[in-house]
Coordinates of C-alpha atoms in Angstrom, one line a residue:
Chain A
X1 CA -59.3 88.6 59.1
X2 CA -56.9 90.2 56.8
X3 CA -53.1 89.3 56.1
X4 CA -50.5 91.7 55.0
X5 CA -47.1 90.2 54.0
X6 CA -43.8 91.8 53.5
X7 CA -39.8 91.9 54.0
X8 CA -38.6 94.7 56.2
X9 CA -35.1 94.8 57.8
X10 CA -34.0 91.5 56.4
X11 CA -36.7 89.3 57.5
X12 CA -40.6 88.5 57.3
X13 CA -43.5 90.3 58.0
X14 CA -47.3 89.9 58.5
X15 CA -49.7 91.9 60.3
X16 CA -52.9 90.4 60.8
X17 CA -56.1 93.0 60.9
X18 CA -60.3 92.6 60.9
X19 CA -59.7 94.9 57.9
X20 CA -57.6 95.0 54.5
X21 CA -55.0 97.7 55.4
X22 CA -55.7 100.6 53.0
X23 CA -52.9 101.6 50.3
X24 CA -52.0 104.9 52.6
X25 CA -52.0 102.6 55.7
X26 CA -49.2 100.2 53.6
X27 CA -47.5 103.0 52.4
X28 CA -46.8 104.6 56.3
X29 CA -45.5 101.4 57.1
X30 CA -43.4 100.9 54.3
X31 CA -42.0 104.1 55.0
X32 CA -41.2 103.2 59.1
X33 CA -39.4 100.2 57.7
X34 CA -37.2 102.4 55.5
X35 CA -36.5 104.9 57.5
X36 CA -35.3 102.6 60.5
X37 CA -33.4 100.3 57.9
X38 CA -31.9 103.5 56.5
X39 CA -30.7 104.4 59.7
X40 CA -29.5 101.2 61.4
X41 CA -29.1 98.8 58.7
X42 CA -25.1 96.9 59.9
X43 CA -25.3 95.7 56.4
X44 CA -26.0 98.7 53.7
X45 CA -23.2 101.1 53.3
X46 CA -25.2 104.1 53.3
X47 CA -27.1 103.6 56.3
X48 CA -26.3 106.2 59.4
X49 CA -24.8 103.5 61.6
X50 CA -22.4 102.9 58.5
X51 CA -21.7 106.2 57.0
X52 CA -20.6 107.0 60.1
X53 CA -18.5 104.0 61.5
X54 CA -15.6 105.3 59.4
X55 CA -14.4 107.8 61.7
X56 CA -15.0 109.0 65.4
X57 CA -17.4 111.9 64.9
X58 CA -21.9 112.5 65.4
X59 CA -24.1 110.5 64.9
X60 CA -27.7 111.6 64.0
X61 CA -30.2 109.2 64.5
X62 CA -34.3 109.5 64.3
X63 CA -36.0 110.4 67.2
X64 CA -36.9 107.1 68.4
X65 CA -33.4 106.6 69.4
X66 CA -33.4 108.4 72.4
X67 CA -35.8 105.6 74.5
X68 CA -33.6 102.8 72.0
X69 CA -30.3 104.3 73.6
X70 CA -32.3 104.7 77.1
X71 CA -32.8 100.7 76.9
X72 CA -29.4 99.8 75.8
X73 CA -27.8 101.3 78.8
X74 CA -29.9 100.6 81.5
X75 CA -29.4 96.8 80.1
X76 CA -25.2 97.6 79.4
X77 CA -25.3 98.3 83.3
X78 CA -27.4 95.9 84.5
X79 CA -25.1 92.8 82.7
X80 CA -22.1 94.1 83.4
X81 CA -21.3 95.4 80.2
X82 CA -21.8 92.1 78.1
X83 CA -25.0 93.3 76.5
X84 CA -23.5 96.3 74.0
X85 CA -24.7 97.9 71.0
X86 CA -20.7 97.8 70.5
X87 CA -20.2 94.0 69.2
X88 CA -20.4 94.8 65.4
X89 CA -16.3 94.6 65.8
X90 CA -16.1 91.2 67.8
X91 CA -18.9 90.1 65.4
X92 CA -17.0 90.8 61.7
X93 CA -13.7 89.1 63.6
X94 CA -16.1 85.8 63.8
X95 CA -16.8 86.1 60.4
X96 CA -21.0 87.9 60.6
X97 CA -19.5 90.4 58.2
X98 CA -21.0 92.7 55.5
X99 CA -20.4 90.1 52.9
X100 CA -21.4 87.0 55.2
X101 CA -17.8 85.9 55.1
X102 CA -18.1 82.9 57.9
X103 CA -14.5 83.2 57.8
X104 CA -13.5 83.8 61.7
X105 CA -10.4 85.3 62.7
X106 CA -8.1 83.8 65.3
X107 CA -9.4 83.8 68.8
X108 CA -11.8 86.4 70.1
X109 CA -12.3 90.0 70.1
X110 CA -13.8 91.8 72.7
X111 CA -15.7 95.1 72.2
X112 CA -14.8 98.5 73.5
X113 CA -16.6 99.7 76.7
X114 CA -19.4 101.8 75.9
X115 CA -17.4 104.8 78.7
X116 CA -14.5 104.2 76.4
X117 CA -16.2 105.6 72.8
X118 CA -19.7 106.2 73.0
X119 CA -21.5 108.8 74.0
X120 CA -25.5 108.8 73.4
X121 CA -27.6 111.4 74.3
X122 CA -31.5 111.2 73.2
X123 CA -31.1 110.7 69.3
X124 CA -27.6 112.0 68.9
X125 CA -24.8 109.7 69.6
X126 CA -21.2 111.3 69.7
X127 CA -18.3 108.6 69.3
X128 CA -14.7 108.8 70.3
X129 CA -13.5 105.9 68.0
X130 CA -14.6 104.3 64.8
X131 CA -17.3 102.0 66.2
X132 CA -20.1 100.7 64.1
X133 CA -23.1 101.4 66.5
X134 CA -25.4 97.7 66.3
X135 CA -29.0 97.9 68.2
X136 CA -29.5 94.2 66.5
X137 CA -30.8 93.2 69.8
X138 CA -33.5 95.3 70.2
X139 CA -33.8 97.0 67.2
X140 CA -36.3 95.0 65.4
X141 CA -39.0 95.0 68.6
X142 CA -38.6 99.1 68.3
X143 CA -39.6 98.8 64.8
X144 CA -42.2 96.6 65.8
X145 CA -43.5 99.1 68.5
X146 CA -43.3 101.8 65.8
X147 CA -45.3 99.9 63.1
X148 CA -47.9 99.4 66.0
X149 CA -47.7 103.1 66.5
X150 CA -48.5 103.6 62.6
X151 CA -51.6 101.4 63.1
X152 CA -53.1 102.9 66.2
X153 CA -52.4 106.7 64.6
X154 CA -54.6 105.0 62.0
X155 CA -57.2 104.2 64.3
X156 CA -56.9 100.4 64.5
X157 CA -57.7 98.8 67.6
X158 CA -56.9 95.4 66.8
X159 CA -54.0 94.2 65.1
X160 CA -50.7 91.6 65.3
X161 CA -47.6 92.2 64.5
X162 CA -45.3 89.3 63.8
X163 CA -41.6 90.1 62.6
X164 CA -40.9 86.3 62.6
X165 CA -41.5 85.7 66.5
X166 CA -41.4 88.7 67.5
X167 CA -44.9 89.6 68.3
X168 CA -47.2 91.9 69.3
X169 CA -51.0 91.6 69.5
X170 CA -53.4 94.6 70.4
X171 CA -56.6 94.1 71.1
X172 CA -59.4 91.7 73.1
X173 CA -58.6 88.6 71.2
X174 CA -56.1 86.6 72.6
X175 CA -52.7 84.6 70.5
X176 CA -52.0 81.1 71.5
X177 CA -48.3 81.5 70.7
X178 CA -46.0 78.4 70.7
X179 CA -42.5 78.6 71.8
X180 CA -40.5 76.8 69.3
X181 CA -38.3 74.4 70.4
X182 CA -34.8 75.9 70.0
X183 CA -33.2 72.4 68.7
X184 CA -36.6 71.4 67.3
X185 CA -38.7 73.8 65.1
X186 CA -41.3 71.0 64.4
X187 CA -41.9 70.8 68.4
X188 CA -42.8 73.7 71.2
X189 CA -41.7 73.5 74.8
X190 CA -44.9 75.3 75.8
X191 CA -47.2 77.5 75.2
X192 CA -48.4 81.5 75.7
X193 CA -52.0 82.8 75.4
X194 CA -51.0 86.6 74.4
X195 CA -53.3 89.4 74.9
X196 CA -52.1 92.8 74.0
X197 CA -48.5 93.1 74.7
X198 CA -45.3 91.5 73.0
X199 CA -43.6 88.4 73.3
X200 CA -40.3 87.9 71.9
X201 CA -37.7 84.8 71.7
X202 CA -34.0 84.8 71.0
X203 CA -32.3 81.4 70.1
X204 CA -28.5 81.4 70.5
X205 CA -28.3 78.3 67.5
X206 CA -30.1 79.6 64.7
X207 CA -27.9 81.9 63.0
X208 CA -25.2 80.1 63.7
X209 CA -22.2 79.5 60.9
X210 CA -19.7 77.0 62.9
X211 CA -19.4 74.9 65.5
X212 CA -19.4 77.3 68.4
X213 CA -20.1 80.5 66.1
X214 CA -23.5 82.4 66.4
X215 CA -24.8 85.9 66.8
X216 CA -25.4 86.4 70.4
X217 CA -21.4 87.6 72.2
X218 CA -20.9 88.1 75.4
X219 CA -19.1 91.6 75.3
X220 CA -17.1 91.0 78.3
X221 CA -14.8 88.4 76.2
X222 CA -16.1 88.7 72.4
X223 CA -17.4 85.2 72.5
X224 CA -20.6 83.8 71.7
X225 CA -22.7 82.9 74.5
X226 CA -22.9 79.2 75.2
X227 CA -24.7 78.1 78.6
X228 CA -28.2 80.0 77.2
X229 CA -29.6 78.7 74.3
X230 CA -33.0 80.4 73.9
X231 CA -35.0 82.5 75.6
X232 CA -38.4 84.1 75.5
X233 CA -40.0 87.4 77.1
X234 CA -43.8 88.7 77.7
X235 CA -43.7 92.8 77.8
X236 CA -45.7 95.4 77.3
X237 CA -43.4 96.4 74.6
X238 CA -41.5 94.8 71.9
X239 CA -38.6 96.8 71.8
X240 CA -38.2 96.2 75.9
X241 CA -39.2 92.4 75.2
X242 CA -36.7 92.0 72.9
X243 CA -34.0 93.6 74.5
X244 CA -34.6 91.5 77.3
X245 CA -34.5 88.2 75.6
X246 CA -30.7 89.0 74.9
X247 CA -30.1 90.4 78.1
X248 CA -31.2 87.0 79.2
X249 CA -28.6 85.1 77.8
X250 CA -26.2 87.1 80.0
X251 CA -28.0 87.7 83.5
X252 CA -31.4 87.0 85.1
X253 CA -34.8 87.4 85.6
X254 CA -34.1 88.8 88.6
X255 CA -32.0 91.0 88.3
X256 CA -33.6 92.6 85.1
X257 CA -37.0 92.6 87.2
X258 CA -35.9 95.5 89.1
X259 CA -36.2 97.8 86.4
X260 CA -38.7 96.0 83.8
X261 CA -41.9 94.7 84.2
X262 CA -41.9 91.5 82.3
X263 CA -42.4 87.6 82.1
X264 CA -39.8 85.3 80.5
X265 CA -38.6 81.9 80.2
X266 CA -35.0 81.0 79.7
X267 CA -33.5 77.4 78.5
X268 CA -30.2 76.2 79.3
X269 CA -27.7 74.3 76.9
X270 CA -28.6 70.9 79.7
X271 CA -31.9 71.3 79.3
X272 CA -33.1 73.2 82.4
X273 CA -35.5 75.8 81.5
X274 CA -36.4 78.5 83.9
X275 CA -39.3 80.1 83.5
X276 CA -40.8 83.1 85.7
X277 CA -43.5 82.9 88.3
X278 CA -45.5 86.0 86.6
X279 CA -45.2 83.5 83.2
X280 CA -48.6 83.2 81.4
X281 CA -48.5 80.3 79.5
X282 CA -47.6 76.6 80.2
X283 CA -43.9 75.0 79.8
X284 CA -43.7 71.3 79.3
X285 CA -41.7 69.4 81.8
Chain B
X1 CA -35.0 75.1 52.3
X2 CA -33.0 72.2 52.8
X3 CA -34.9 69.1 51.2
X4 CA -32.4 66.3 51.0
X5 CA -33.5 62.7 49.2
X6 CA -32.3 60.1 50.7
X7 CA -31.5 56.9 49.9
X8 CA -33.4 54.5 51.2
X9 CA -30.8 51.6 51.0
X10 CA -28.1 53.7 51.6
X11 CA -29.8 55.2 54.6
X12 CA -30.8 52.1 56.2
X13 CA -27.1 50.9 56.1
X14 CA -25.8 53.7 57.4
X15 CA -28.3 53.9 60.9
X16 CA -28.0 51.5 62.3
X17 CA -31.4 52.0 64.6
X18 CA -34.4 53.5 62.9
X19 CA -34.3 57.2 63.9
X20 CA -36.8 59.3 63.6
X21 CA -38.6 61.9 61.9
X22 CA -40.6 64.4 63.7
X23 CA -38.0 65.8 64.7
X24 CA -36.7 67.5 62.7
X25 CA -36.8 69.8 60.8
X26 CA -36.2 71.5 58.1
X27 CA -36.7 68.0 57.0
X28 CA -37.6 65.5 54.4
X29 CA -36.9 63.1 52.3
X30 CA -37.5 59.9 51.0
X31 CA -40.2 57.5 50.8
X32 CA -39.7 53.8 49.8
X33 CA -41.7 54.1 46.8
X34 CA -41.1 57.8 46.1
X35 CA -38.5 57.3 44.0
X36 CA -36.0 58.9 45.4
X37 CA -33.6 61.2 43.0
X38 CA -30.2 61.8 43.5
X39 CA -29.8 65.0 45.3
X40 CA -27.9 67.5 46.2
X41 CA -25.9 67.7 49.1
X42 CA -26.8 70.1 51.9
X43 CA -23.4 70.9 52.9
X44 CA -24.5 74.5 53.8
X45 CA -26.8 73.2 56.7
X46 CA -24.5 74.5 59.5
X47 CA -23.4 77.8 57.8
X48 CA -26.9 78.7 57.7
X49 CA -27.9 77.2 60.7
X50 CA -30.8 75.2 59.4
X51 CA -31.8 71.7 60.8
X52 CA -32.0 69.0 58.2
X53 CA -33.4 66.0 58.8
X54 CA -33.5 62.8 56.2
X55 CA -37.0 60.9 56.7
X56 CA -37.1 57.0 56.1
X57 CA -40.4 54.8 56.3
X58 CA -39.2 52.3 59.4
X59 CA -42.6 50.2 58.7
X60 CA -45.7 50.6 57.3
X61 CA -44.9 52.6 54.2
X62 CA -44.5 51.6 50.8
X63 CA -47.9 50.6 50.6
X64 CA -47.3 47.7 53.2
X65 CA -49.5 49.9 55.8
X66 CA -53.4 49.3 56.0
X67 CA -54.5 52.2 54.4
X68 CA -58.4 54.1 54.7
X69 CA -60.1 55.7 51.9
X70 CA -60.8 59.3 53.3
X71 CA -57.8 59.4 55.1
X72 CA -54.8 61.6 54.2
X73 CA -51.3 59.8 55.7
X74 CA -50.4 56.6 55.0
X75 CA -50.0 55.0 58.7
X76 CA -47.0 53.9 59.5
X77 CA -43.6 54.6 61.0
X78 CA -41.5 57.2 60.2
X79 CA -37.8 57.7 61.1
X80 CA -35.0 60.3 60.7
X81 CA -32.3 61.9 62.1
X82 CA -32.3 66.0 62.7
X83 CA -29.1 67.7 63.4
X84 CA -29.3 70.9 64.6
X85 CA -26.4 73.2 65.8
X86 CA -26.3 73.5 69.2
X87 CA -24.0 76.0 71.2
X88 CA -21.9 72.4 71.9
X89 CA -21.7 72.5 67.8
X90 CA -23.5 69.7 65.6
X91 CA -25.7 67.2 67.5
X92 CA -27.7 64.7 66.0
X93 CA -31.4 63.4 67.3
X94 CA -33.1 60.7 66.3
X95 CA -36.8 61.0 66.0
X96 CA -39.7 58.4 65.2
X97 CA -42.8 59.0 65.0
X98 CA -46.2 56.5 64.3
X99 CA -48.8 57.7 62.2
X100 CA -52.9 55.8 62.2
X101 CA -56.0 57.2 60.5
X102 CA -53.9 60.7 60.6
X103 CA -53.1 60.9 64.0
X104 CA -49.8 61.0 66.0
X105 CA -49.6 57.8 68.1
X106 CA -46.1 57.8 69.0
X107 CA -43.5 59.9 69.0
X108 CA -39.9 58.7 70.2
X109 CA -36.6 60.9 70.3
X110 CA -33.5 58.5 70.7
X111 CA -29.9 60.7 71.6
X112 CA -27.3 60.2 70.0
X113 CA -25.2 63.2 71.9
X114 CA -21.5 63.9 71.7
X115 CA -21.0 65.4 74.8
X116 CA -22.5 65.6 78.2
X117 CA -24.0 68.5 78.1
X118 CA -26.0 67.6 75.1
X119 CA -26.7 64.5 76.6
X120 CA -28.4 65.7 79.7
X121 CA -30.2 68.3 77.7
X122 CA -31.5 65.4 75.3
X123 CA -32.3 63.3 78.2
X124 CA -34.9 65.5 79.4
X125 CA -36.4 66.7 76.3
X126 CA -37.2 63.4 75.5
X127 CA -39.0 63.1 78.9
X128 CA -41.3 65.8 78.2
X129 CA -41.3 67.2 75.0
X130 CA -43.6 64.4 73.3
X131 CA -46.2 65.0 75.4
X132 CA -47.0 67.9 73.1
X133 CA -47.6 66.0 70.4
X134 CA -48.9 62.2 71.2
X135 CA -52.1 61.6 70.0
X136 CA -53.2 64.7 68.3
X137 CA -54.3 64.8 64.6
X138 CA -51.3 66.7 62.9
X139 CA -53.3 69.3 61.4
X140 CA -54.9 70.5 64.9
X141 CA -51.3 71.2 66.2
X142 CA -50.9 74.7 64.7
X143 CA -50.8 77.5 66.9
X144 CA -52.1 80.8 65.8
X145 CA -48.1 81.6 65.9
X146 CA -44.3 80.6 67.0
X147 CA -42.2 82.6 68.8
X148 CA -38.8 81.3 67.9
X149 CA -35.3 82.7 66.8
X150 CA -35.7 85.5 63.8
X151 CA -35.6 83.2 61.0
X152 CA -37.6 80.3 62.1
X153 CA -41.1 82.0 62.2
X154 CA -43.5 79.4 60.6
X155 CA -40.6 76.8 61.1
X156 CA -42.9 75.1 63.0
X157 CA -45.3 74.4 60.4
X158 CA -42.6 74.3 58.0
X159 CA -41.7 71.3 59.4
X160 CA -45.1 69.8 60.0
X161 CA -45.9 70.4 56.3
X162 CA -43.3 68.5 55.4
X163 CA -43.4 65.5 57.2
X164 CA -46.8 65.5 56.2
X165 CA -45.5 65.6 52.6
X166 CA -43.6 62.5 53.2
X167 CA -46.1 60.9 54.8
X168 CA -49.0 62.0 51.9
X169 CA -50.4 59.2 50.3

């Protein structure tokens, strides 16, 4: 077995493979990475997201947009609104600015509804305000998807992605995959055997900067979430498994079942965890 | 990485029970014995999120503990406290956890919560999460991977590497 290491979009790689990946193989990928952090990178002014957060105007995006906005909107509707790629705003008021401030502003600030300045069609998004456009929530699992798509192009069959816990395996062999304890990273609450899919986790207290201040907002108020504090989903798809695992921490299994096939468990701040019939693995109670 | 040193002394006045140090996290610290420096502060721990966890030998270390040629831990009992930032802000857990011939034979959580919710939620983690854990040699609890929040990948073994640091004869 073969490890390849590296950073992409901010955080660690490693793609396990029977093989050594060849120097071509390394260089596609390198160049997916780069290309998506090019175009959706919150954080570098000259990505597309922030070139063109200035002003209302188009947005030109890559092609693998158009199933990334598809995703977005099915999930906006389906909470309601308080999953949005529009929470870049509400997020720099808390302080999760370009320069890592920390420094929150007073109160809360909600986003703008999507109706209200955004207007994405396949890769090209048209906006009616200045908006900074953040996929964040399922951004890396696309990438993930397309760096699985690089490696099946190249002919591999078996392969694992992992873009720090969010993970997808293809092949016969199967992952045992813990799920880390969101309070505890030296314990699991259970386990997952993985066979060729995704799982991927979101954890409400990790990137957290204050008492009450973390990434994940509700965008019906501006405020971070705080009665779901980790969640994990089993797709078929990273990009649809990680969406999901923020769409979580806003609505249910099933009411996302309706329009995704997928397997998830969900913990609450008191301890409850809720995990899906269709669930593969084992949860510790 | 947040390693903080603790002061054994110091540490032993200031909890009053022996808390523990599984738990934890991004963890470590001091063994009676291991000459502790005097180390910087973690003060960043909740900006960045990150658990820390001070370890302290409860019994057994120091070279008190029997102690087998061949084996890699010194048995004993370990104690720290992890604080972690919850959605309810910063909680504290205690954690202890027993250690013979390199194996896991205890592991207690002890709450210490600052609100209810935190308190229920720590209630029933301590009634199942050990069972993960009791009784199983620390180096057969990896998993091939974790599926955690984006920067913890590997925190799991992090974590376990470095209690097993503290523990390391």
């Amino acid at each position: 077995m073969a490890s390849y290491s590296f950073e992409a979009i901010g955080t660690a790689w490693q793609i396990d493979t029977p093989v050594e990946l060849s120097t071509d193989l390394i260089a596609a990928i390198t160049a997916t990475t780069d290309d998506y952090d090019l175009s959706y990178s919150r954080f570098r002014p000259d990505s597309r997201v922030r070139q063109a957060a200035g002003r209302p105007g188009l947005l030109e995006l890559p092609a693998s947009a158009a199933e990334l906005g598809e995703l977005y909107a099915t999930l906006y509707q389906l909470t309601d609104g308080r999953m949005t790629p529009l929470v870049a705003t509400s997020l720099e008021h808390l302080g999760y600015d370009e320069g890592y401030s920390l420094r929150p502003g007073p109160g809360y600030l909600p986003p703008p509804a999507w109706p209200d300045v955004l207007d994405w069609q396949g890769q090209r998004v048209r906006t009616k305000a200045p908006v900074l456009l953040d996929v964040g929530a399922a951004g890396k699992g696309q990438l993930v998807d397309l760096v699985a798509g690089v490696l099946a192009a190249a002919g591999l069959r078996q392969y694992t992605i992992d873009a720090s816990g969010d993970l997808l395996t293809a092949g016969e062999q199967s992952l045992r995959v813990a799920l880390e304890h969101p309070y505890n990273p030296a314990q699991a609450i259970g386990v997952l055997e993985l066979r060729n899919g995704a799982l991927c986790a979101s954890a409400a207290n990790r990137r957290a900067w204050g008492e009450g201040l973390h990434h994940v907002l509700d965008g019906a108020t501006g405020r971070p979430v705080d009665k779901v504090v980790a969640t994990w989903v089993s797709a078929d798809r990273a990009m649809v498994a990680d969406g999901l695992a923020t769409a979580l921490f806003f609505t249910d299994h099933q009411t996302l079942g309706g329009a995704f096939d997928f397997s998830s468990v969900r913990m609450f701040s008191d301890g409850r965890a809720e995990v899906s019939p269709n669930f593969e693995g084992e949860v510790f109670t | 990485m947040d390693v903080t040193f603790a002061d054994t002394a110091r540490r032993a006045r200031a909890v009053r029970t022996s808390y523990a140090a599984v738990a934890g996290l991004s963890l470590l610290g001091a063994l009676a014995g291991c000459a502790p420096e005097p180390a910087p502060a973690s003060a960043d721990n909740i900006q960045s999120g990150a658990p820390a966890v001070q370890v302290t030998p409860a019994t057994g270390a120091g070279g008190a503990a029997a102690s087998n040629a061949g084996e890699k831990y010194k048995d004993g009992t370990y104690s720290a406290d992890g604080h972690y930032v919850s959605p309810n802000g910063t909680e504290t857990l205690g954690v202890q956890v027993t250690l013979s011939n390199d194996v896991v034979t205890d592991l207690k959580l002890t709450s210490h919560p600052s609100n209810p919710n935190t308190k229920k939620f720590q209630g029933e983690f301590i009634g199942g999460a050990p069972a993960l854990v009791v009784g199983k040699d620390i180096d057969s609890l990896n998993v091939s991977k974790v599926a955690g929040s984006s920067l913890s990948s590997g925190g799991f073994n992090d974590a376990l590497a470095r209690i097993k640091a503290v523990a390391a004869k």
